[in-house]
Amino acid sequence: MMNAQDIGESLGDKGDDRTWTTVFVVICYVWMDITCNLTQVPVVLLIADLAGNRQVTAASIGQVWSIAGSFVVSGYIMFFGPAHQSIKPFMGMLMGIMFVTCMSVVWFVKEEQYIPTVKPDTKQQLKDAFSALWVGFKKLPKVLLIYCLIFLLLQYGYTAYNGAKGQFFGIRVKDGLAENADKCGKEGQPECTQRQKDYNDGVRLAGGVTDTVFNLFGVAYLAIMPFLVRKIGAKWVIVIACVPQALLIIMSFCKVIAIDMILVILTSISQQTIFALQLPMIVYQIGLAPDNDLGMYAGAFNSANCAGQFLNFALATQLVKTSMTFALPVLVGGILSAIALLVAIFFLKLDMKTM
């Protein structure tokens, strides 16, 4: 992916015709997303397997490690500027981190494979694997199905902002110009205009300082989340967590940088809650046993996450063409997050106060 442009140009891409570059970027991006999803589910299952009756605490700690990875990205952007201005070093850094972390798990984590008493038929296993997603959704208890819906709505809402945060701050808030902003000022290229500088500053603000504070706030919140679940229950923690993302409605109309930053940082509560409570909710409802199909339910929740992101990507390309440009996806994300809030208040029947 880091060399997609060079490969594309060697195959004949010129000017605005970037067919081959697009092909390689899309292939790499899709494969990267597949890799990410294949990694996430086993990781949360490993945590759940080792956590015993402290599922919320263990999930919070696991989520903190996830934030640690986000720190690397936001820190890079904060110190070195927008990633699109130095894409190869940025991608190289990501490759190095992925190698170290993945190999550490492969080398140090020792897992005893579950062997069923009766060996299942290979063909039946393949059939079950491909039908697991649908079966998982069908078998979800009502409480988990409602939580899955909340999860989907909140993920749409956050992805609506996160997928366009650079453009939102760079174009909508700072009135910058994205065209050639990744090339201007480099050797052989004209100097950046003020609007191009404003765009790059907006991208750096969104992905650097704001994301770093977002992550710091998330770590602080996760430290107290198990206590909150024990005191007021998971239902009301989820209800409260939906509120910050509903405030994206206000943010879509606001061009005051400080207010926008605060609203984005507060959405960390929504994201850390919805991810950290995912496995504890499943374990609370169905228990923790070798043959309870925990992975199938975790896969169903992961699919809800993907569905929320997919819906956003499908709609955002059309929404940004309106007069509100990159503010409209944020507005729609806020509205869907508000719907998630209402669903959590009126339909989520849950009395979980375990740590």
GROMACS .gro file of C-alpha atoms in nm:
model
  355
    1MET     CA    1   0.000   0.000   0.000
    2MET     CA    2   0.283   0.241   0.082
    3ASN     CA    3   0.416   0.197  -0.273
    4ALA     CA    4   0.077   0.191  -0.449
    5GLN     CA    5   0.132   0.524  -0.622
    6ASP     CA    6   0.477   0.423  -0.750
    7ILE     CA    7   0.341   0.088  -0.873
    8GLY     CA    8   0.049   0.263  -1.042
    9GLU     CA    9   0.274   0.511  -1.220
   10SER     CA   10   0.502   0.231  -1.340
   11LEU     CA   11   0.193   0.063  -1.491
   12GLY     CA   12   0.087   0.377  -1.675
   13ASP     CA   13  -0.101   0.604  -1.434
   14LYS     CA   14  -0.069   0.969  -1.534
   15GLY     CA   15  -0.229   1.292  -1.418
   16ASP     CA   16  -0.582   1.238  -1.291
   17ASP     CA   17  -0.596   0.883  -1.428
   18ARG     CA   18  -0.505   0.674  -1.121
   19THR     CA   19  -0.671   0.346  -1.215
   20TRP     CA   20  -0.387   0.112  -1.115
   21THR     CA   21  -0.307   0.308  -0.799
   22THR     CA   22  -0.672   0.279  -0.698
   23VAL     CA   23  -0.677  -0.095  -0.768
   24PHE     CA   24  -0.376  -0.165  -0.545
   25VAL     CA   25  -0.495   0.068  -0.267
   26VAL     CA   26  -0.841  -0.094  -0.260
   27ILE     CA   27  -0.697  -0.449  -0.259
   28CYS     CA   28  -0.453  -0.365   0.022
   29TYR     CA   29  -0.719  -0.178   0.221
   30VAL     CA   30  -0.969  -0.464   0.198
   31TRP     CA   31  -0.706  -0.717   0.298
   32MET     CA   32  -0.597  -0.494   0.587
   33ASP     CA   33  -0.958  -0.477   0.709
   34ILE     CA   34  -0.991  -0.856   0.685
   35THR     CA   35  -0.668  -0.896   0.885
   36CYS     CA   36  -0.787  -0.650   1.148
   37ASN     CA   37  -1.119  -0.828   1.199
   38LEU     CA   38  -0.956  -1.173   1.206
   39THR     CA   39  -0.726  -1.044   1.480
   40GLN     CA   40  -0.977  -0.857   1.695
   41VAL     CA   41  -1.215  -1.143   1.773
   42PRO     CA   42  -0.952  -1.396   1.895
   43VAL     CA   43  -0.788  -1.126   2.107
   44VAL     CA   44  -1.107  -1.041   2.299
   45LEU     CA   45  -1.181  -1.413   2.336
   46LEU     CA   46  -0.836  -1.471   2.487
   47ILE     CA   47  -0.899  -1.191   2.735
   48ALA     CA   48  -1.243  -1.329   2.827
   49ASP     CA   49  -1.096  -1.677   2.871
   50LEU     CA   50  -0.841  -1.553   3.124
   51ALA     CA   51  -1.058  -1.297   3.305
   52GLY     CA   52  -1.280  -1.528   3.509
   53ASN     CA   53  -1.538  -1.325   3.704
   54ARG     CA   54  -1.359  -0.992   3.640
   55GLN     CA   55  -1.472  -0.954   3.280
   56VAL     CA   56  -1.532  -0.577   3.285
   57THR     CA   57  -1.197  -0.504   3.448
   58ALA     CA   58  -1.012  -0.730   3.204
   59ALA     CA   59  -1.193  -0.584   2.904
   60SER     CA   60  -1.109  -0.232   3.024
   61ILE     CA   61  -0.741  -0.323   3.049
   62GLY     CA   62  -0.754  -0.476   2.702
   63GLN     CA   63  -0.914  -0.160   2.567
   64VAL     CA   64  -0.634   0.047   2.721
   65TRP     CA   65  -0.383  -0.157   2.519
   66SER     CA   66  -0.590  -0.084   2.211
   67ILE     CA   67  -0.564   0.287   2.292
   68ALA     CA   68  -0.186   0.248   2.323
   69GLY     CA   69  -0.179   0.162   1.954
   70SER     CA   70  -0.386   0.470   1.874
   71PHE     CA   71  -0.134   0.682   2.065
   72VAL     CA   72   0.133   0.586   1.814
   73VAL     CA   73  -0.073   0.712   1.521
   74SER     CA   74  -0.192   1.034   1.686
   75GLY     CA   75   0.158   1.101   1.821
   76TYR     CA   76   0.310   1.060   1.476
   77ILE     CA   77   0.062   1.305   1.324
   78MET     CA   78   0.108   1.551   1.610
   79PHE     CA   79   0.488   1.559   1.573
   80PHE     CA   80   0.537   1.500   1.200
   81GLY     CA   81   0.220   1.641   1.048
   82PRO     CA   82  -0.053   1.475   0.838
   83ALA     CA   83   0.029   1.118   0.739
   84HIS     CA   84  -0.043   1.192   0.372
   85GLN     CA   85   0.264   1.418   0.366
   86SER     CA   86   0.498   1.131   0.464
   87ILE     CA   87   0.303   0.819   0.379
   88LYS     CA   88   0.599   0.579   0.341
   89PRO     CA   89   0.758   0.644   0.682
   90PHE     CA   90   0.411   0.634   0.837
   91MET     CA   91   0.326   0.297   0.679
   92GLY     CA   92   0.672   0.165   0.767
   93MET     CA   93   0.612   0.253   1.131
   94LEU     CA   94   0.277   0.070   1.128
   95MET     CA   95   0.437  -0.238   0.970
   96GLY     CA   96   0.705  -0.247   1.238
   97ILE     CA   97   0.455  -0.218   1.521
   98MET     CA   98   0.230  -0.489   1.375
   99PHE     CA   99   0.526  -0.724   1.339
  100VAL     CA  100   0.644  -0.674   1.697
  101THR     CA  101   0.299  -0.705   1.857
  102CYS     CA  102   0.177  -1.000   1.650
  103MET     CA  103   0.498  -1.197   1.690
  104SER     CA  104   0.492  -1.130   2.065
  105VAL     CA  105   0.149  -1.293   2.089
  106VAL     CA  106   0.252  -1.586   1.870
  107TRP     CA  107   0.567  -1.644   2.074
  108PHE     CA  108   0.452  -1.585   2.432
  109VAL     CA  109   0.081  -1.674   2.445
  110LYS     CA  110   0.039  -2.044   2.510
  111GLU     CA  111  -0.312  -2.170   2.446
  112GLU     CA  112  -0.455  -2.517   2.497
  113GLN     CA  113  -0.671  -2.597   2.198
  114TYR     CA  114  -1.023  -2.714   2.273
  115ILE     CA  115  -1.075  -3.067   2.138
  116PRO     CA  116  -1.438  -3.185   2.126
  117THR     CA  117  -1.516  -3.535   2.254
  118VAL     CA  118  -1.669  -3.627   1.918
  119LYS     CA  119  -1.473  -3.513   1.615
  120PRO     CA  120  -1.709  -3.325   1.381
  121ASP     CA  121  -1.728  -3.389   1.008
  122THR     CA  122  -1.502  -3.158   0.803
  123LYS     CA  123  -1.778  -3.068   0.557
  124GLN     CA  124  -2.012  -2.989   0.844
  125GLN     CA  125  -1.745  -2.770   1.002
  126LEU     CA  126  -1.713  -2.568   0.680
  127LYS     CA  127  -2.090  -2.534   0.657
  128ASP     CA  128  -2.110  -2.424   1.020
  129ALA     CA  129  -1.828  -2.172   0.968
  130PHE     CA  130  -2.004  -2.000   0.678
  131SER     CA  131  -2.341  -2.002   0.856
  132ALA     CA  132  -2.200  -1.895   1.195
  133LEU     CA  133  -2.276  -1.526   1.145
  134TRP     CA  134  -2.643  -1.581   1.066
  135VAL     CA  135  -2.680  -1.847   1.335
  136GLY     CA  136  -2.509  -1.616   1.584
  137PHE     CA  137  -2.758  -1.337   1.518
  138LYS     CA  138  -3.052  -1.580   1.533
  139LYS     CA  139  -2.940  -1.723   1.867
  140LEU     CA  140  -2.857  -1.389   2.030
  141PRO     CA  141  -3.066  -1.334   2.344
  142LYS     CA  142  -3.293  -1.028   2.318
  143VAL     CA  143  -3.071  -0.819   2.544
  144LEU     CA  144  -2.765  -0.889   2.330
  145LEU     CA  145  -2.961  -0.825   2.010
  146ILE     CA  146  -3.060  -0.480   2.138
  147TYR     CA  147  -2.702  -0.412   2.248
  148CYS     CA  148  -2.589  -0.521   1.901
  149LEU     CA  149  -2.824  -0.260   1.750
  150ILE     CA  150  -2.686   0.008   1.984
  151PHE     CA  151  -2.335  -0.101   1.888
  152LEU     CA  152  -2.416  -0.070   1.516
  153LEU     CA  153  -2.574   0.277   1.554
  154LEU     CA  154  -2.287   0.411   1.764
  155GLN     CA  155  -2.028   0.273   1.526
  156TYR     CA  156  -2.202   0.441   1.235
  157GLY     CA  157  -2.204   0.764   1.435
  158TYR     CA  158  -1.837   0.754   1.527
  159THR     CA  159  -1.718   0.636   1.186
  160ALA     CA  160  -1.917   0.923   1.032
  161TYR     CA  161  -1.686   1.161   1.217
  162ASN     CA  162  -1.367   0.957   1.226
  163GLY     CA  163  -1.374   0.878   0.854
  164ALA     CA  164  -1.392   1.246   0.765
  165LYS     CA  165  -1.226   1.415   1.062
  166GLY     CA  166  -0.938   1.557   0.860
  167GLN     CA  167  -1.173   1.704   0.600
  168PHE     CA  168  -1.416   1.824   0.867
  169PHE     CA  169  -1.151   2.025   1.052
  170GLY     CA  170  -0.945   2.109   0.745
  171ILE     CA  171  -1.226   2.210   0.507
  172ARG     CA  172  -1.539   2.274   0.712
  173VAL     CA  173  -1.392   2.431   1.024
  174LYS     CA  174  -1.074   2.598   0.891
  175ASP     CA  175  -1.198   2.662   0.533
  176GLY     CA  176  -0.888   2.498   0.386
  177LEU     CA  177  -0.825   2.353   0.041
  178ALA     CA  178  -0.747   1.981   0.006
  179GLU     CA  179  -0.640   1.987  -0.360
  180ASN     CA  180  -0.264   1.916  -0.386
  181ALA     CA  181  -0.224   1.985  -0.014
  182ASP     CA  182  -0.028   1.660   0.014
  183LYS     CA  183   0.223   1.769  -0.252
  184CYS     CA  184   0.266   2.145  -0.213
  185GLY     CA  185   0.588   2.268  -0.057
  186LYS     CA  186   0.784   1.958  -0.159
  187GLU     CA  187   1.077   1.952  -0.399
  188GLY     CA  188   0.964   2.046  -0.750
  189GLN     CA  189   0.620   2.158  -0.628
  190PRO     CA  190   0.489   2.512  -0.570
  191GLU     CA  191   0.467   2.650  -0.218
  192CYS     CA  192   0.147   2.583  -0.026
  193THR     CA  193  -0.120   2.850  -0.042
  194GLN     CA  194  -0.271   2.973   0.285
  195ARG     CA  195  -0.581   2.759   0.231
  196GLN     CA  196  -0.368   2.451   0.168
  197LYS     CA  197  -0.179   2.526   0.490
  198ASP     CA  198  -0.511   2.564   0.671
  199TYR     CA  199  -0.624   2.226   0.540
  200ASN     CA  200  -0.304   2.054   0.655
  201ASP     CA  201  -0.330   2.228   0.993
  202GLY     CA  202  -0.688   2.100   1.025
  203VAL     CA  203  -0.582   1.743   0.945
  204ARG     CA  204  -0.298   1.768   1.195
  205LEU     CA  205  -0.533   1.909   1.458
  206ALA     CA  206  -0.790   1.632   1.407
  207GLY     CA  207  -0.553   1.336   1.386
  208GLY     CA  208  -0.281   1.469   1.615
  209VAL     CA  209  -0.368   1.682   1.917
  210THR     CA  210  -0.740   1.597   1.930
  211ASP     CA  211  -0.688   1.222   1.891
  212THR     CA  212  -0.408   1.223   2.150
  213VAL     CA  213  -0.627   1.395   2.411
  214PHE     CA  214  -0.914   1.166   2.304
  215ASN     CA  215  -0.694   0.866   2.386
  216LEU     CA  216  -0.571   1.010   2.717
  217PHE     CA  217  -0.928   1.079   2.822
  218GLY     CA  218  -1.023   0.726   2.718
  219VAL     CA  219  -0.753   0.574   2.941
  220ALA     CA  220  -0.871   0.782   3.238
  221TYR     CA  221  -1.233   0.681   3.177
  222LEU     CA  222  -1.152   0.310   3.144
  223ALA     CA  223  -0.978   0.325   3.483
  224ILE     CA  224  -1.311   0.408   3.651
  225MET     CA  225  -1.552   0.222   3.422
  226PRO     CA  226  -1.554  -0.107   3.622
  227PHE     CA  227  -1.641   0.098   3.933
  228LEU     CA  228  -1.924   0.273   3.746
  229VAL     CA  229  -2.066  -0.058   3.624
  230ARG     CA  230  -2.067  -0.193   3.979
  231LYS     CA  231  -2.231   0.121   4.123
  232ILE     CA  232  -2.500   0.213   3.866
  233GLY     CA  233  -2.512  -0.095   3.643
  234ALA     CA  234  -2.408  -0.160   3.285
  235LYS     CA  235  -2.739  -0.032   3.141
  236TRP     CA  236  -2.696   0.321   3.275
  237VAL     CA  237  -2.327   0.327   3.191
  238ILE     CA  238  -2.429   0.249   2.831
  239VAL     CA  239  -2.706   0.512   2.839
  240ILE     CA  240  -2.467   0.781   2.964
  241ALA     CA  241  -2.206   0.672   2.709
  242CYS     CA  242  -2.449   0.734   2.422
  243VAL     CA  243  -2.492   1.102   2.514
  244PRO     CA  244  -2.150   1.234   2.394
  245GLN     CA  245  -2.196   1.094   2.044
  246ALA     CA  246  -2.545   1.242   2.023
  247LEU     CA  247  -2.372   1.579   2.073
  248LEU     CA  248  -2.219   1.535   1.727
  249ILE     CA  249  -2.545   1.697   1.613
  250ILE     CA  250  -2.426   2.022   1.771
  251MET     CA  251  -2.073   1.977   1.638
  252SER     CA  252  -2.194   1.950   1.278
  253PHE     CA  253  -2.309   2.314   1.294
  254CYS     CA  254  -2.019   2.446   1.503
  255LYS     CA  255  -1.700   2.601   1.364
  256VAL     CA  256  -1.543   2.693   1.699
  257ILE     CA  257  -1.231   2.476   1.719
  258ALA     CA  258  -1.221   2.449   2.101
  259ILE     CA  259  -1.585   2.338   2.125
  260ASP     CA  260  -1.545   2.088   1.841
  261MET     CA  261  -1.237   1.941   2.008
  262ILE     CA  262  -1.417   1.901   2.341
  263LEU     CA  263  -1.713   1.729   2.175
  264VAL     CA  264  -1.482   1.488   1.990
  265ILE     CA  265  -1.285   1.409   2.306
  266LEU     CA  266  -1.608   1.331   2.495
  267THR     CA  267  -1.702   1.071   2.233
  268SER     CA  268  -1.417   0.865   2.377
  269ILE     CA  269  -1.662   0.769   2.654
  270SER     CA  270  -1.900   0.626   2.394
  271GLN     CA  271  -1.635   0.427   2.211
  272GLN     CA  272  -1.450   0.288   2.511
  273THR     CA  273  -1.777   0.181   2.674
  274ILE     CA  274  -1.933   0.012   2.374
  275PHE     CA  275  -1.617  -0.187   2.295
  276ALA     CA  276  -1.510  -0.272   2.650
  277LEU     CA  277  -1.855  -0.402   2.753
  278GLN     CA  278  -1.896  -0.618   2.443
  279LEU     CA  279  -1.754  -0.947   2.577
  280PRO     CA  280  -1.859  -0.894   2.941
  281MET     CA  281  -2.219  -0.854   2.820
  282ILE     CA  282  -2.199  -1.178   2.621
  283VAL     CA  283  -2.038  -1.371   2.907
  284TYR     CA  284  -2.294  -1.231   3.153
  285GLN     CA  285  -2.579  -1.357   2.934
  286ILE     CA  286  -2.454  -1.697   2.816
  287GLY     CA  287  -2.177  -1.788   3.061
  288LEU     CA  288  -1.818  -1.895   3.003
  289ALA     CA  289  -1.775  -2.260   2.903
  290PRO     CA  290  -1.570  -2.447   2.638
  291ASP     CA  291  -1.873  -2.533   2.426
  292ASN     CA  292  -2.098  -2.225   2.457
  293ASP     CA  293  -2.012  -2.080   2.113
  294LEU     CA  294  -1.866  -1.763   2.262
  295GLY     CA  295  -1.667  -1.702   1.944
  296MET     CA  296  -1.984  -1.713   1.733
  297TYR     CA  297  -2.148  -1.442   1.943
  298ALA     CA  298  -1.829  -1.233   1.943
  299GLY     CA  299  -1.823  -1.265   1.565
  300ALA     CA  300  -2.183  -1.141   1.548
  301PHE     CA  301  -2.087  -0.830   1.744
  302ASN     CA  302  -1.783  -0.776   1.525
  303SER     CA  303  -2.014  -0.793   1.224
  304ALA     CA  304  -2.236  -0.526   1.382
  305ASN     CA  305  -1.926  -0.308   1.407
  306CYS     CA  306  -1.842  -0.371   1.041
  307ALA     CA  307  -2.204  -0.309   0.937
  308GLY     CA  308  -2.203   0.031   1.106
  309GLN     CA  309  -1.881   0.127   0.929
  310PHE     CA  310  -2.005  -0.012   0.597
  311LEU     CA  311  -2.330   0.186   0.611
  312ASN     CA  312  -2.135   0.502   0.679
  313PHE     CA  313  -1.892   0.448   0.392
  314ALA     CA  314  -2.183   0.371   0.158
  315LEU     CA  315  -2.381   0.683   0.251
  316ALA     CA  316  -2.101   0.931   0.322
  317THR     CA  317  -1.990   0.947  -0.042
  318GLN     CA  318  -2.332   1.091  -0.128
  319LEU     CA  319  -2.379   1.303   0.184
  320VAL     CA  320  -2.059   1.503   0.129
  321LYS     CA  321  -2.190   1.620  -0.209
  322THR     CA  322  -2.450   1.842  -0.041
  323SER     CA  323  -2.402   2.206   0.061
  324MET     CA  324  -2.310   2.094   0.415
  325THR     CA  325  -2.022   1.887   0.269
  326PHE     CA  326  -1.837   1.700   0.546
  327ALA     CA  327  -2.066   1.833   0.820
  328LEU     CA  328  -2.367   1.632   0.698
  329PRO     CA  329  -2.217   1.285   0.767
  330VAL     CA  330  -2.133   1.409   1.118
  331LEU     CA  331  -2.492   1.532   1.162
  332VAL     CA  332  -2.637   1.199   1.047
  333GLY     CA  333  -2.394   1.018   1.279
  334GLY     CA  334  -2.514   1.231   1.570
  335ILE     CA  335  -2.878   1.158   1.488
  336LEU     CA  336  -2.818   0.781   1.476
  337SER     CA  337  -2.626   0.805   1.804
  338ALA     CA  338  -2.929   0.984   1.955
  339ILE     CA  339  -3.146   0.694   1.834
  340ALA     CA  340  -2.901   0.456   2.007
  341LEU     CA  341  -2.951   0.659   2.326
  342LEU     CA  342  -3.330   0.618   2.306
  343VAL     CA  343  -3.298   0.245   2.236
  344ALA     CA  344  -3.069   0.207   2.540
  345ILE     CA  345  -3.310   0.396   2.768
  346PHE     CA  346  -3.634   0.228   2.669
  347PHE     CA  347  -3.544  -0.117   2.537
  348LEU     CA  348  -3.221  -0.235   2.702
  349LYS     CA  349  -3.339  -0.443   2.998
  350LEU     CA  350  -3.028  -0.532   3.194
  351ASP     CA  351  -2.919  -0.552   3.557
  352MET     CA  352  -2.548  -0.622   3.529
  353LYS     CA  353  -2.333  -0.486   3.811
  354THR     CA  354  -2.036  -0.720   3.794
  355MET     CA  355  -1.679  -0.591   3.768
   0.00000   0.00000   0.00000
